[in-house]
Backbone as a ProteinNet text record, in pm:
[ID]
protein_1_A
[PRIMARY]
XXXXXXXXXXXXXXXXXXXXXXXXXXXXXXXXXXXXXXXXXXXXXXXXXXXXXXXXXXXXXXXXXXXXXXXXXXXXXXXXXXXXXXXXXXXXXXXXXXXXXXXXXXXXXXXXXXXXXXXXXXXXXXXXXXXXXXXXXXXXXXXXXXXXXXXXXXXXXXXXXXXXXXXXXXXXXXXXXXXXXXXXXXXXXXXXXXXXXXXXXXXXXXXXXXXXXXXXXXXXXXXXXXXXXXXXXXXXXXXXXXXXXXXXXXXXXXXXXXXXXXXXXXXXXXXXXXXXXXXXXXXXXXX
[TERTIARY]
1308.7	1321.3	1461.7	1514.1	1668.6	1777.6	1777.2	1834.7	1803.5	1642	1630.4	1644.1	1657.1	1692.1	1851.7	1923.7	2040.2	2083.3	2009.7	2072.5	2015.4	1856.7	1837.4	1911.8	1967	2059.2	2180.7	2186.5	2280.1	2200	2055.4	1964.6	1938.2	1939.9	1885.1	1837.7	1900.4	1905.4	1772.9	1670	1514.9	1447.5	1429	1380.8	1268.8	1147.9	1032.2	909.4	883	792.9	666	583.6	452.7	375.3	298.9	244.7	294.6	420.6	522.6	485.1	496.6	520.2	661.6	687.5	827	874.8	978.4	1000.2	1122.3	1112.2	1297.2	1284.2	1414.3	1456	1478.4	1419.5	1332.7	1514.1	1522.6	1715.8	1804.7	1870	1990.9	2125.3	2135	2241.3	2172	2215.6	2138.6	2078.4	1960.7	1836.8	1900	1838.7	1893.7	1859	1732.1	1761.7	1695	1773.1	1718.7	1617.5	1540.5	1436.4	1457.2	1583.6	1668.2	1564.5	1481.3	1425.8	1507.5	1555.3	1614.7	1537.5	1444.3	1338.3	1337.6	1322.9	1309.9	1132.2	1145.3	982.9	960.7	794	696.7	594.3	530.2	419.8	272.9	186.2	87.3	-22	-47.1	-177.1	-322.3	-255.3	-397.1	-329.8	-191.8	-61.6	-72.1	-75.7	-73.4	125.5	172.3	305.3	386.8	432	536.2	662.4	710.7	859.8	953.5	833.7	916	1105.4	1181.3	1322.1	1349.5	1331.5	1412	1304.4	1259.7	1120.5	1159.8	1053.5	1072.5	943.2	970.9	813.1	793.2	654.2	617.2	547.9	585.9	597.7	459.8	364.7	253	207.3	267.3	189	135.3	-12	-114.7	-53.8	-120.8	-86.7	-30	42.9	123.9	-12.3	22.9	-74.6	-166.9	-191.4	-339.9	-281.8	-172.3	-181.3	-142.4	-272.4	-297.9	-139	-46.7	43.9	52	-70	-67.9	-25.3	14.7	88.2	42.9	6.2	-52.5	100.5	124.2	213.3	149.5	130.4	42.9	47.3	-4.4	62.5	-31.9	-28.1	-149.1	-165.2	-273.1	-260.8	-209.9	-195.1	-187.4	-171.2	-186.3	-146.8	-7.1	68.8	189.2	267.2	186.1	226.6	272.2	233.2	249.7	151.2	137.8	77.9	30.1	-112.8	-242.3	-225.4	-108	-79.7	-203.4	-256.1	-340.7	-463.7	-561.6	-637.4	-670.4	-549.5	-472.8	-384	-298.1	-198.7	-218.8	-251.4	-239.2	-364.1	-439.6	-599.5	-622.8	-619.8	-589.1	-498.3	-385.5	-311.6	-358.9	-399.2	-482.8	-589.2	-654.9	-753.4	-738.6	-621	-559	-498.5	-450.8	-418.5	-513.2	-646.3	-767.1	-759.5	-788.6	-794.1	-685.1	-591.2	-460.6	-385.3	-370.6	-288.8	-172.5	-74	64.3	40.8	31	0.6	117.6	191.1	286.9	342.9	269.1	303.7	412.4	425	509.3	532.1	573.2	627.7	726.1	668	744.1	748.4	849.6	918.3	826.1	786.6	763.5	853.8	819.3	909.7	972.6	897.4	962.6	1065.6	993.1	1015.7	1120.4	1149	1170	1085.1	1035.6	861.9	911.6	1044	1073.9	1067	1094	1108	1036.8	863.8	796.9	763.8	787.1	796.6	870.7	1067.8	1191.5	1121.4	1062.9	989.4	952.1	861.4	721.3	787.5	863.8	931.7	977	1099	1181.3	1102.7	961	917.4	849.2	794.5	779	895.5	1020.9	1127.8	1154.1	1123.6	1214.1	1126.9	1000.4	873.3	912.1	937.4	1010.5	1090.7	1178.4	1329.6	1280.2	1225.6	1172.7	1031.9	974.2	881.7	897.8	1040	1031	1015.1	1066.8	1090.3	994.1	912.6	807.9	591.4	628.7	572.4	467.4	523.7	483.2	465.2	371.5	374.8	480.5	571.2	617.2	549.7	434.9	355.5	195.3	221.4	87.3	110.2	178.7	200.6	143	49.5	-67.1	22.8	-22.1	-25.2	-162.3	-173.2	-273	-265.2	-362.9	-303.6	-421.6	-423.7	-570.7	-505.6	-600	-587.6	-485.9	-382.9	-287.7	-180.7	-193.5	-122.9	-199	-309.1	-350.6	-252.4	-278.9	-153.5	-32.4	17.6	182.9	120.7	24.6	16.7	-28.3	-141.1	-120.4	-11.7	71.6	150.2	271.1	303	392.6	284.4	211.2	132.1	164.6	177.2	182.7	309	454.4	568.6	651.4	665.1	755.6	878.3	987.9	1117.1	1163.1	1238.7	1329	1448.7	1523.4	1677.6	1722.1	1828.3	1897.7	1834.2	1685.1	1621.4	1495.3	1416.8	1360.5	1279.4	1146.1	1044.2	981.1	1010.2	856	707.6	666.6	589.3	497	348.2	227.9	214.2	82.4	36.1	-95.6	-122.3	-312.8	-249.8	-363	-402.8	-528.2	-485.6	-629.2	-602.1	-736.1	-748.2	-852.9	-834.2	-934.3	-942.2	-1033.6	-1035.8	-904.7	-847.7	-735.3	-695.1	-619.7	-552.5	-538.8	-592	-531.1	-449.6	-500.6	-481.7	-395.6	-332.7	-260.7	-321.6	-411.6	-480.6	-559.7	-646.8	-733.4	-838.4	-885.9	-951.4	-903	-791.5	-691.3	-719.5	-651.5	-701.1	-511	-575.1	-448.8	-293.8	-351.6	-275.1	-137.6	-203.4	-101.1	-31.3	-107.4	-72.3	62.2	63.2	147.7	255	255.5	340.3	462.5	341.1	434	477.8	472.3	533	560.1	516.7	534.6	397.6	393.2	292.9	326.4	374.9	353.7	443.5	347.7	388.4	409.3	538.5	503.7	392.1	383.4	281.7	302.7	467.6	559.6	499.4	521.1	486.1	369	265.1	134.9	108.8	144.2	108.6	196.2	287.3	378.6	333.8	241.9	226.6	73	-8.7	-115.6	-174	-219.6	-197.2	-273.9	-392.7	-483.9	-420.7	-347.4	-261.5	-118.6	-79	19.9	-55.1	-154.4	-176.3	-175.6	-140.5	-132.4	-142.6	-138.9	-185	-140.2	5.2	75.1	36.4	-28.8	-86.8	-133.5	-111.9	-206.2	-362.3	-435.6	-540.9	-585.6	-704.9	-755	-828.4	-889.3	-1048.8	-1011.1	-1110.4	-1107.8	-1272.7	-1224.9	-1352.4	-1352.2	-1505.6	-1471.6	-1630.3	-1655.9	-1747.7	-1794.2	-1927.6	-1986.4	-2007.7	-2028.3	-1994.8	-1878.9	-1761.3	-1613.3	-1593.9	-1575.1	-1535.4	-1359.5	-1343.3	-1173	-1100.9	-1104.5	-1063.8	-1178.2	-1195.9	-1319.8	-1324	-1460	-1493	-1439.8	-1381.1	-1373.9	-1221.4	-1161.7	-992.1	-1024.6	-1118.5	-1114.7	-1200.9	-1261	-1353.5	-1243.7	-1155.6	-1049.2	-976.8	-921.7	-882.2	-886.4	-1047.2	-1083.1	-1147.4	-1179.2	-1212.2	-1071.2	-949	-784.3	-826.6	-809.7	-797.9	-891.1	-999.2	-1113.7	-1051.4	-1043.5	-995.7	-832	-739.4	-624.5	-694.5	-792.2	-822.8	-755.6	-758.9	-713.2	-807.9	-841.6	-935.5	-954.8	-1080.6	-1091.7	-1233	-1246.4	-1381.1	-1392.4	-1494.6	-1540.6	-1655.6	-1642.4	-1737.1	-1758.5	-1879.6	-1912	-2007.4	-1970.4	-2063.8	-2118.5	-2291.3	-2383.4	-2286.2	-2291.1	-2203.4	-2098.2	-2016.8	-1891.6	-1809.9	-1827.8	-1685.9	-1573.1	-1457	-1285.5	-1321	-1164.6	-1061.7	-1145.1	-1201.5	-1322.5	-1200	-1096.4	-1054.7	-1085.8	-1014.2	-1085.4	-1146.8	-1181.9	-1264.6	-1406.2	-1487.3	-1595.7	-1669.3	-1684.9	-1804	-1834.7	-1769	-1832.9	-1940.9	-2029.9	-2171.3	-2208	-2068.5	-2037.6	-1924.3	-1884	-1766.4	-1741	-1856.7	-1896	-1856.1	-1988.4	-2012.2	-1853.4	-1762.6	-1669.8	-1530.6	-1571.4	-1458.6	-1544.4	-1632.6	-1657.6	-1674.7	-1679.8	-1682.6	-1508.9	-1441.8	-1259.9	-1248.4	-1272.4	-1246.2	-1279.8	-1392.9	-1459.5	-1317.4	-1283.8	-1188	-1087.6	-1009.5	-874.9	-925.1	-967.5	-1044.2	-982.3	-1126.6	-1106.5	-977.7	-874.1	-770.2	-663.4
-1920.6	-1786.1	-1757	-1868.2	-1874	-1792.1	-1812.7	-1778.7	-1596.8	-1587	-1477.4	-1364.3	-1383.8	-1322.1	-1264.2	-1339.5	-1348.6	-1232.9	-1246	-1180.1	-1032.9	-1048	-857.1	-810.4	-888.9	-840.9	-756.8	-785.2	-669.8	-523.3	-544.2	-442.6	-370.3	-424.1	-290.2	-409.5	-387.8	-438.3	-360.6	-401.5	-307.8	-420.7	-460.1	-483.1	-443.6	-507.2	-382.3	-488.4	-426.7	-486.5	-513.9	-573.5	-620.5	-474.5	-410.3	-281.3	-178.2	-172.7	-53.8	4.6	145	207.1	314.4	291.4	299.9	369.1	447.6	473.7	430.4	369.8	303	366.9	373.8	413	289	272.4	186.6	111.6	199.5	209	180.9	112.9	123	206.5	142.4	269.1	331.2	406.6	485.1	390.3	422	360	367.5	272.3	218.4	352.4	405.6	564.2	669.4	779.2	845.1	957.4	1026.2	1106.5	1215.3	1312.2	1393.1	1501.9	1524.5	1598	1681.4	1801.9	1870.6	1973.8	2013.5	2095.8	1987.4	2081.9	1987.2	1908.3	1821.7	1730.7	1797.9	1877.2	1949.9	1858.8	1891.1	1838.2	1930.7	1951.3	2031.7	2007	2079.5	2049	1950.1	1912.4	1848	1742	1681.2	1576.1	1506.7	1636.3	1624.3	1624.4	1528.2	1542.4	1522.5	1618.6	1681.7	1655	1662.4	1655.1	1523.7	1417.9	1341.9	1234.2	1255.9	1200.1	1091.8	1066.1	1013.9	888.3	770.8	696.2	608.6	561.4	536.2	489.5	366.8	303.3	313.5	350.7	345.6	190.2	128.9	13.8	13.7	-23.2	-1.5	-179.5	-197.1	-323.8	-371.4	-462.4	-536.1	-482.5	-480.2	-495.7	-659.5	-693	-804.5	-898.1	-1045.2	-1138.2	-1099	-999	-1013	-991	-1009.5	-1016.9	-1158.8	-1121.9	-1278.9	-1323	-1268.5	-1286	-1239.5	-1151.3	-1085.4	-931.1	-917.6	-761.7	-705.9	-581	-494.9	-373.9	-362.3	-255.8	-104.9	-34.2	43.5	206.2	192.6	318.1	400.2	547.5	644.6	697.5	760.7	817.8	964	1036.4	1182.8	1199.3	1117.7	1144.1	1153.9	1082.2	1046.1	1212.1	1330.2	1408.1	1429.4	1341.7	1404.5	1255.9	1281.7	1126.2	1199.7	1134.8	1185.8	1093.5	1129.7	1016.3	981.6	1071.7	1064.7	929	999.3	930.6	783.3	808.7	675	631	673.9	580.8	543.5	683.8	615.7	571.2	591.3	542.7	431.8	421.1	235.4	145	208.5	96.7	63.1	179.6	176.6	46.7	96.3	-51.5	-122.9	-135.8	-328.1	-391.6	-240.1	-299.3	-393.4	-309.6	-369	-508.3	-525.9	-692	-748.9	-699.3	-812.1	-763.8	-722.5	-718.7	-599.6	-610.5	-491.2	-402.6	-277.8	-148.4	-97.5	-163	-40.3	52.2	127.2	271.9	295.2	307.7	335.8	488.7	561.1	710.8	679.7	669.2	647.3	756.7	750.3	887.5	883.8	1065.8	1061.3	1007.6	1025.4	977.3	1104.3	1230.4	1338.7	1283	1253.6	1204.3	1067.8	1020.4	870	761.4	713.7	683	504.3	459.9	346.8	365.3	482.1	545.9	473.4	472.1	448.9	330.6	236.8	113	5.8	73.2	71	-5.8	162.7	155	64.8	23.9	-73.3	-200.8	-265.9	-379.9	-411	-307.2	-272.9	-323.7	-252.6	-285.9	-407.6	-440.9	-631.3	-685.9	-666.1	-702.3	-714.1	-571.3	-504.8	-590.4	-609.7	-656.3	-781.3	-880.6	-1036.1	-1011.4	-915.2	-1013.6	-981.3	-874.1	-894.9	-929.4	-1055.4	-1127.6	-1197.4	-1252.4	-1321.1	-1250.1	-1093.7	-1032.8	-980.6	-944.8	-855.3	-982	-1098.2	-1196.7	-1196.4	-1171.1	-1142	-1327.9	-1363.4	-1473.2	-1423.3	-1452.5	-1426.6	-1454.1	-1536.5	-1605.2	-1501.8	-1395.8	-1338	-1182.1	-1142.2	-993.1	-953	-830.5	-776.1	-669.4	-561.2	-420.5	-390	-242.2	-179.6	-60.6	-19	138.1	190.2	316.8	430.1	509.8	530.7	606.5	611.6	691.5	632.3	561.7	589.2	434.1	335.5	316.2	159.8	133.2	279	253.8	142.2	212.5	131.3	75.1	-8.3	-156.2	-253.4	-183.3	-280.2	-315.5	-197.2	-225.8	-292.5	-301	-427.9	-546.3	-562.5	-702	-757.1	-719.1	-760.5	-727.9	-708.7	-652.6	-724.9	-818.4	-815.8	-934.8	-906	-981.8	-1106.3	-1104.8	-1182.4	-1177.1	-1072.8	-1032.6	-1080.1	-1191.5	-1215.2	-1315.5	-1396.9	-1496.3	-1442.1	-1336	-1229.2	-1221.3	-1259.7	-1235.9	-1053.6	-997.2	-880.7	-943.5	-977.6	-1080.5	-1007.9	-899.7	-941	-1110.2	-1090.3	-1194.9	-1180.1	-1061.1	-1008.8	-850.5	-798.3	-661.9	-606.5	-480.7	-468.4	-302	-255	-109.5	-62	50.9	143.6	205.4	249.5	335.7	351.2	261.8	292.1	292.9	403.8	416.8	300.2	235.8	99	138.4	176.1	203.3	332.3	360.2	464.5	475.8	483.7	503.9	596.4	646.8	781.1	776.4	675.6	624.1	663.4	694.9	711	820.4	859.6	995	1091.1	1167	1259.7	1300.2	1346.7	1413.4	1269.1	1189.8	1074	997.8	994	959.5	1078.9	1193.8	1276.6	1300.7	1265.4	1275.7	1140.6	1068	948.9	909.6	955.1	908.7	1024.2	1175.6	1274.4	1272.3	1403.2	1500.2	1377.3	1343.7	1278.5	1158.8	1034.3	925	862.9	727.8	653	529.2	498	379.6	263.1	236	83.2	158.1	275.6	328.7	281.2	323.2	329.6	163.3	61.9	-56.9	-119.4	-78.6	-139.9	-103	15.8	66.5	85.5	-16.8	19.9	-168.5	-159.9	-279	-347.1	-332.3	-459.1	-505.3	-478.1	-593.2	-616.5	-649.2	-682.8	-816.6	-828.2	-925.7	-1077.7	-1177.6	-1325.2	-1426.7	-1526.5	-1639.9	-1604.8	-1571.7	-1549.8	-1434.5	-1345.2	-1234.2	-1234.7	-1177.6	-1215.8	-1144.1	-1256.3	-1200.5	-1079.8	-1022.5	-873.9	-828.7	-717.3	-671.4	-529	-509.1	-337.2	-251.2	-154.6	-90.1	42.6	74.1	222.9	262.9	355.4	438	473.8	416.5	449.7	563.6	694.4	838.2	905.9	821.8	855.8	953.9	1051	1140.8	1154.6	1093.2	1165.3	1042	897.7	774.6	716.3	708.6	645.3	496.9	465.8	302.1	202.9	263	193.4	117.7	187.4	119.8	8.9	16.8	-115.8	-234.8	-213.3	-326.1	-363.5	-292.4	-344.9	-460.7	-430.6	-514.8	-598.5	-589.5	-707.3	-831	-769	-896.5	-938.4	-895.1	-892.2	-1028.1	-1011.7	-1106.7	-1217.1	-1252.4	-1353.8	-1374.4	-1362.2	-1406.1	-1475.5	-1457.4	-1553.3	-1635.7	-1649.2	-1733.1	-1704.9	-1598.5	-1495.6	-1460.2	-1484.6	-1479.9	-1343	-1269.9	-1130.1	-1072.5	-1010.8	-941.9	-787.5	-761.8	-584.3	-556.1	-439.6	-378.5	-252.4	-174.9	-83.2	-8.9	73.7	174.4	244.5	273.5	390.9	535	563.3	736.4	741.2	825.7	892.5	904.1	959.7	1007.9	936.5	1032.9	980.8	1013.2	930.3	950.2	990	899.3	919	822.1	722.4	663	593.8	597.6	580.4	711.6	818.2	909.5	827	851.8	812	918	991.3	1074.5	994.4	919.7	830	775	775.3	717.9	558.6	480.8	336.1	269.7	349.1	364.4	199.1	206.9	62.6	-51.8	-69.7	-153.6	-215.1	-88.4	-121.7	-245	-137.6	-224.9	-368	-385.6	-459.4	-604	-558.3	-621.7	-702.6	-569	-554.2	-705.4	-692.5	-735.3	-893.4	-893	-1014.8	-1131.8	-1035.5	-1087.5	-1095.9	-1031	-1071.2	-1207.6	-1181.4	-1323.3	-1459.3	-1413.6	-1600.1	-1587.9	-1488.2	-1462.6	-1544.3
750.6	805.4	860	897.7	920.4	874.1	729.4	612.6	623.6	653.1	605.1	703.3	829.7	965.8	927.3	897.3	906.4	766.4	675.4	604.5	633.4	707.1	730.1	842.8	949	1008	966.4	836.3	758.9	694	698.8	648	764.8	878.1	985.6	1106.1	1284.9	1359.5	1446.5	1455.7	1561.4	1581.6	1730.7	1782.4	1868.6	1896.6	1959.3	1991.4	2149.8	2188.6	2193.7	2180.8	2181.3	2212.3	2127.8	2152.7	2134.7	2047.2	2064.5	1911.5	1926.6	1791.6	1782.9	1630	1654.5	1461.6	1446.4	1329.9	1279.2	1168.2	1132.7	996.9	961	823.3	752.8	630.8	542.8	495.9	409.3	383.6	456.3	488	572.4	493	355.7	268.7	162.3	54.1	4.8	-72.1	-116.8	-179.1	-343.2	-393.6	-563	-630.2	-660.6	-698.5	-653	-647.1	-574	-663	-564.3	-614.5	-690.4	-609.1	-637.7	-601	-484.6	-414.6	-330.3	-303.3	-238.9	-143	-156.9	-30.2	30.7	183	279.3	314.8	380.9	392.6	505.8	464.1	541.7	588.4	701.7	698.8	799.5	703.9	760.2	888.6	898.9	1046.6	969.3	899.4	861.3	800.7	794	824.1	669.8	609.8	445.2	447.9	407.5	399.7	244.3	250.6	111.6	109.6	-38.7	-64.7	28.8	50.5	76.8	-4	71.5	-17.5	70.9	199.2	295.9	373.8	305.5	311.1	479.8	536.9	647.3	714.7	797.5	866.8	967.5	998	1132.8	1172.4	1279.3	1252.6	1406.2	1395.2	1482.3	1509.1	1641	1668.4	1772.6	1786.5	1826.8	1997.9	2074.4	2227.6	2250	2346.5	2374.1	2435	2330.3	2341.2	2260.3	2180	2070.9	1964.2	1911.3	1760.3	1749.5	1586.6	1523.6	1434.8	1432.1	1335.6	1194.3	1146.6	1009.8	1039.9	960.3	899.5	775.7	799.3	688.7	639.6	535.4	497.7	482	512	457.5	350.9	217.5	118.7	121.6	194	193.9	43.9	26.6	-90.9	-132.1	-216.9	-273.1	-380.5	-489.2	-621.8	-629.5	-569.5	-584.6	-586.4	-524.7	-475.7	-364	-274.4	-127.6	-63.7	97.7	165.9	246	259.1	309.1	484.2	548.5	609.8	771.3	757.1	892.3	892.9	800.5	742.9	641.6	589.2	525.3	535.9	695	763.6	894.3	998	1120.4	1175.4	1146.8	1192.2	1130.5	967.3	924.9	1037.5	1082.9	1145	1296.5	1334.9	1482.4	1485.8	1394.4	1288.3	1361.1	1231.9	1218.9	1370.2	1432	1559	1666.3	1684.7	1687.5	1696.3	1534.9	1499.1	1508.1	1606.5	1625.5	1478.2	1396.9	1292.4	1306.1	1255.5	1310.8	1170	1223.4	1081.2	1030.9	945.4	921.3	827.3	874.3	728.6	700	546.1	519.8	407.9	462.4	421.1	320.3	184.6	51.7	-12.4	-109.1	-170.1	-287.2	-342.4	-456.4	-528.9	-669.8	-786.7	-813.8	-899.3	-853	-995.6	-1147.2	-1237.2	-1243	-1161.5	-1138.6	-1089.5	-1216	-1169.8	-1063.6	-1062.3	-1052.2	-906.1	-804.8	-693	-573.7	-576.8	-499.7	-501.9	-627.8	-604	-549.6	-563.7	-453.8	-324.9	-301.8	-139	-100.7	-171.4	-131.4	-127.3	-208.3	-243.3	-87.7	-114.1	28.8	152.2	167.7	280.2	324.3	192.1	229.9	285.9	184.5	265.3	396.1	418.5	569.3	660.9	645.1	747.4	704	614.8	665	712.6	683.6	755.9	922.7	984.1	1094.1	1170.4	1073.6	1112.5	1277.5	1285.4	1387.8	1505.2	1529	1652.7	1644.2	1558.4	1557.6	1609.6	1590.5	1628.1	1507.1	1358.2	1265.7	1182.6	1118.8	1030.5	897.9	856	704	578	584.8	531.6	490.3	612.3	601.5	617.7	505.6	573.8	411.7	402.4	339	259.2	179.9	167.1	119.8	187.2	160.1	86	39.4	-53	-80.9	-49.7	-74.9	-214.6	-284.4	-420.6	-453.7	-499.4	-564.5	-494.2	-327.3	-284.3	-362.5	-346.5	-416.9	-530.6	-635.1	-731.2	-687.3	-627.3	-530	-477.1	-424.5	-353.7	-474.7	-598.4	-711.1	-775.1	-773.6	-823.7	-800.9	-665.5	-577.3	-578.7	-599.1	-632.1	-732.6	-847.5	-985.4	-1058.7	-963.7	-1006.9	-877.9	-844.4	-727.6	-726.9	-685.4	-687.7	-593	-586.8	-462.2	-463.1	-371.2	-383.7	-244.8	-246.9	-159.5	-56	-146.8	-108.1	11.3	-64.6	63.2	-38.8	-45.1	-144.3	-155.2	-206	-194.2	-254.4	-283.4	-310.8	-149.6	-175	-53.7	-86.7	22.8	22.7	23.7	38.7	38.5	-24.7	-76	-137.8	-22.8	-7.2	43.3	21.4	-110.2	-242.1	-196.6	-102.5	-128.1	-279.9	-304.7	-390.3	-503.5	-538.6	-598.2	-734.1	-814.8	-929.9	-981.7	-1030	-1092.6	-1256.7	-1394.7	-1497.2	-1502.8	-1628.5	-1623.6	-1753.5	-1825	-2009.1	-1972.3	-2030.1	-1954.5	-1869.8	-1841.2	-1744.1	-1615.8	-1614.7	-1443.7	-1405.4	-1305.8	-1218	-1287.6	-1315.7	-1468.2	-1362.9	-1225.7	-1183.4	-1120.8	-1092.3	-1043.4	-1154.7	-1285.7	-1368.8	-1407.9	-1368.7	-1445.9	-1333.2	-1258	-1099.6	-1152.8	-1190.9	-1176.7	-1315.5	-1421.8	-1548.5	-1619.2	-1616.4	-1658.8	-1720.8	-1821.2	-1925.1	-2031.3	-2098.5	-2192.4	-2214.4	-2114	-2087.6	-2227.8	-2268.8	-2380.8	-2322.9	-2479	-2487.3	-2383.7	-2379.4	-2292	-2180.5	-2116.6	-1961.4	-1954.8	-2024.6	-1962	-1959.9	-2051.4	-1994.1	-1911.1	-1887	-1746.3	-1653.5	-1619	-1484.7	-1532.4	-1601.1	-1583.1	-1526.4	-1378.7	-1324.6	-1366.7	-1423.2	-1466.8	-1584.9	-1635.9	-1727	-1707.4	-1571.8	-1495.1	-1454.7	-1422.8	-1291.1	-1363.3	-1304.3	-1370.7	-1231.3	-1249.4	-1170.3	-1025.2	-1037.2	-856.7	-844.8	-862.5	-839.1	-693.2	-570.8	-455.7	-426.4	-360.9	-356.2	-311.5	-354.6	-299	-274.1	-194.8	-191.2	-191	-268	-337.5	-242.5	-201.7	-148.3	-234.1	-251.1	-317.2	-320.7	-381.8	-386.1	-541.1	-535.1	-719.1	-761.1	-643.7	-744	-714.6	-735.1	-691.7	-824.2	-853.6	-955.7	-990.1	-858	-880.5	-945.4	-867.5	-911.7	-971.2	-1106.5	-1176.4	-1112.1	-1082.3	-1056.7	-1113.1	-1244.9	-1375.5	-1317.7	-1255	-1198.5	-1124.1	-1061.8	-914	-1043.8	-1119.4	-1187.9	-1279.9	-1328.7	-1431.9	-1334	-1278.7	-1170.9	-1138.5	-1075	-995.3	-1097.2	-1262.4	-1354.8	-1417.2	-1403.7	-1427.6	-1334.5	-1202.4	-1066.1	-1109.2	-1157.2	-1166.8	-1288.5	-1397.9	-1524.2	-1546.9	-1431.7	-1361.2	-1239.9	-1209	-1119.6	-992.2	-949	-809.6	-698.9	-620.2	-531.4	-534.2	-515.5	-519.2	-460.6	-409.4	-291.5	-379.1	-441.3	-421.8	-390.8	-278.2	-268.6	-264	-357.4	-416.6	-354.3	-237.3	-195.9	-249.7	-267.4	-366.3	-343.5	-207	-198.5	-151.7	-164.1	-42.4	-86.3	-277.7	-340.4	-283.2	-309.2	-320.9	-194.5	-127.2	-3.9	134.5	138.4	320	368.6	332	432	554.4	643	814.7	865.1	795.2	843.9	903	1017.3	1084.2	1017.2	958.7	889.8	775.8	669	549.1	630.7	520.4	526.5	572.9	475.4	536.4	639.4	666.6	782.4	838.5	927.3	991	914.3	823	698.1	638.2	612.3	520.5	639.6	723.3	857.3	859.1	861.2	904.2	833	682.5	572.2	547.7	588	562	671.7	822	896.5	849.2	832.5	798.4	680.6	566.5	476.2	532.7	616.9	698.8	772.9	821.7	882.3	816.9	704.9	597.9	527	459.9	364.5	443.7
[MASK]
+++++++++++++++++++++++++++++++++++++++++++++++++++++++++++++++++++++++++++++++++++++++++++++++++++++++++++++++++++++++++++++++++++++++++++++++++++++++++++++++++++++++++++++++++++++++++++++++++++++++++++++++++++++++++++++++++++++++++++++++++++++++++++++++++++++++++++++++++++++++++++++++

């Protein structure tokens, strides 16, 4: 970790105490490419947020003395339009805070026809969350991403795509998919598929970014939650997946709620609310 302190000290100097929540800019110089988004980033009373260009984490952690040392990254969903950030950012991380785990969302850029964009991000932020494992009282060893609908997209897809620049793995170490975009073939949900590769993706696109045939042995493990009359993200994404994960010999958990359509999130009105935390909780646990 030596090595790797030293070199994010050139990526961005934040320090922060036991219980603190806090926002840093993901980037320290300009990001490898940009979106080329020019409206400015809105965000509505119901914390639907748009036209993001300028990506950035809210870094949410455990009260001082209860965190276990794991870290969750966290990618809300919108169809790679926009981030559903309430429901699939700050109430997940409140969560994880809960169980001792540090939440930290991360506000990633559309692509905004640079489909390479939101994956930058995600990479980035495994990064950014090692190089400050130590101050943050973080394990380097155990830091997660999570991703709701087409975040899942971008958290499968930093699972089964990830580097090591400057001796700093992006490499999770757990998956944890709501409901998520896995495939980009017609099985997928059209509108994220077209956000993120255009109207008329080629053949190379759709299997580079269609994650169940990404995944191979270092793949990290995962648990997929979702809902069997999901209309918007077919079931069919989380089962591609999760027999991708068992067929490399990848440790892998799903579970398949009878109701509660797409995107209930940490909403307390889903039908399994409880059940699913409690199931989730259970796998952070043994993972």
């Amino acid at each position: 970790m030596k090595k790797t302190c030293i070199i994010c000290a050139v990526l961005s100097a934040v320090a922060l105490p036991a219980g603190a929540q806090t926002v840093v800019k993901l980037w320290e110089d300009t990001p490898p490419t940009s979106n080329e988004i020019t409206v400015a980033e809105s965000i509505d009373r119901n914390f639907w947020i748009t036209n993001v260009s300028s990506p950035e984490l809210t870094v949410c952690l455990p009260e001082k003395g209860k965190g276990n040392g794991q870290a969750v990254v966290i990618c809300p969903g919108g169809g790679y339009a926009g981030l559903a950030s309430h429901h699939e950012g700050t109430l997940f991380a409140r969560w994880l805070n809960t169980q001792g785990i540090a939440g930290i969302i991360l506000k990633y850029r559309m692509p905004n026809g640079h489909r390479e964009v939101p994956l930058d991000d995600a990479q980035q932020a495994i990064r950014y969350v090692r190089c400050h494992a130590d101050e943050w009282d973080i394990n380097p060893d155990r830091i997660g991403i999570a991703g709701f609908s087409a975040g899942g997209h971008l958290a499968s897809t930093a699972s089964t795509r990830f580097t090591t620049t400057s001796g700093i793995s992006s490499r999770p170490d757990f998956s944890i998919l709501f409901y998520p975009v896995i495939t980009m073939d017609l099985s997928t949900h059209g509108g994220s598929r077209s956000n993120l590769l255009g109207d008329n993706p080629s053949l190379s696109d759709i299997h580079v970014f269609s994650n169940e045939r990404q995944v191979n042995a270092s793949t990290p493990p995962a648990i997929l939650l979702l809902s069997d009359d999901d209309r918007v993200v077919l079931p069919e994404n989380s089962i591609r997946y999760y027999r991708a994960l068992k067929d490399n010999g990848v440790k892998a958990s799903m579970y398949i709620f009878p109701t509660g359509g797409h995107g209930w999130g940490l909403r307390d009105d889903f039908a399994f609310h409880r059940q699913a935390l409690e199931l989730l909780a259970a796998w952070l646990r043994d993972i």
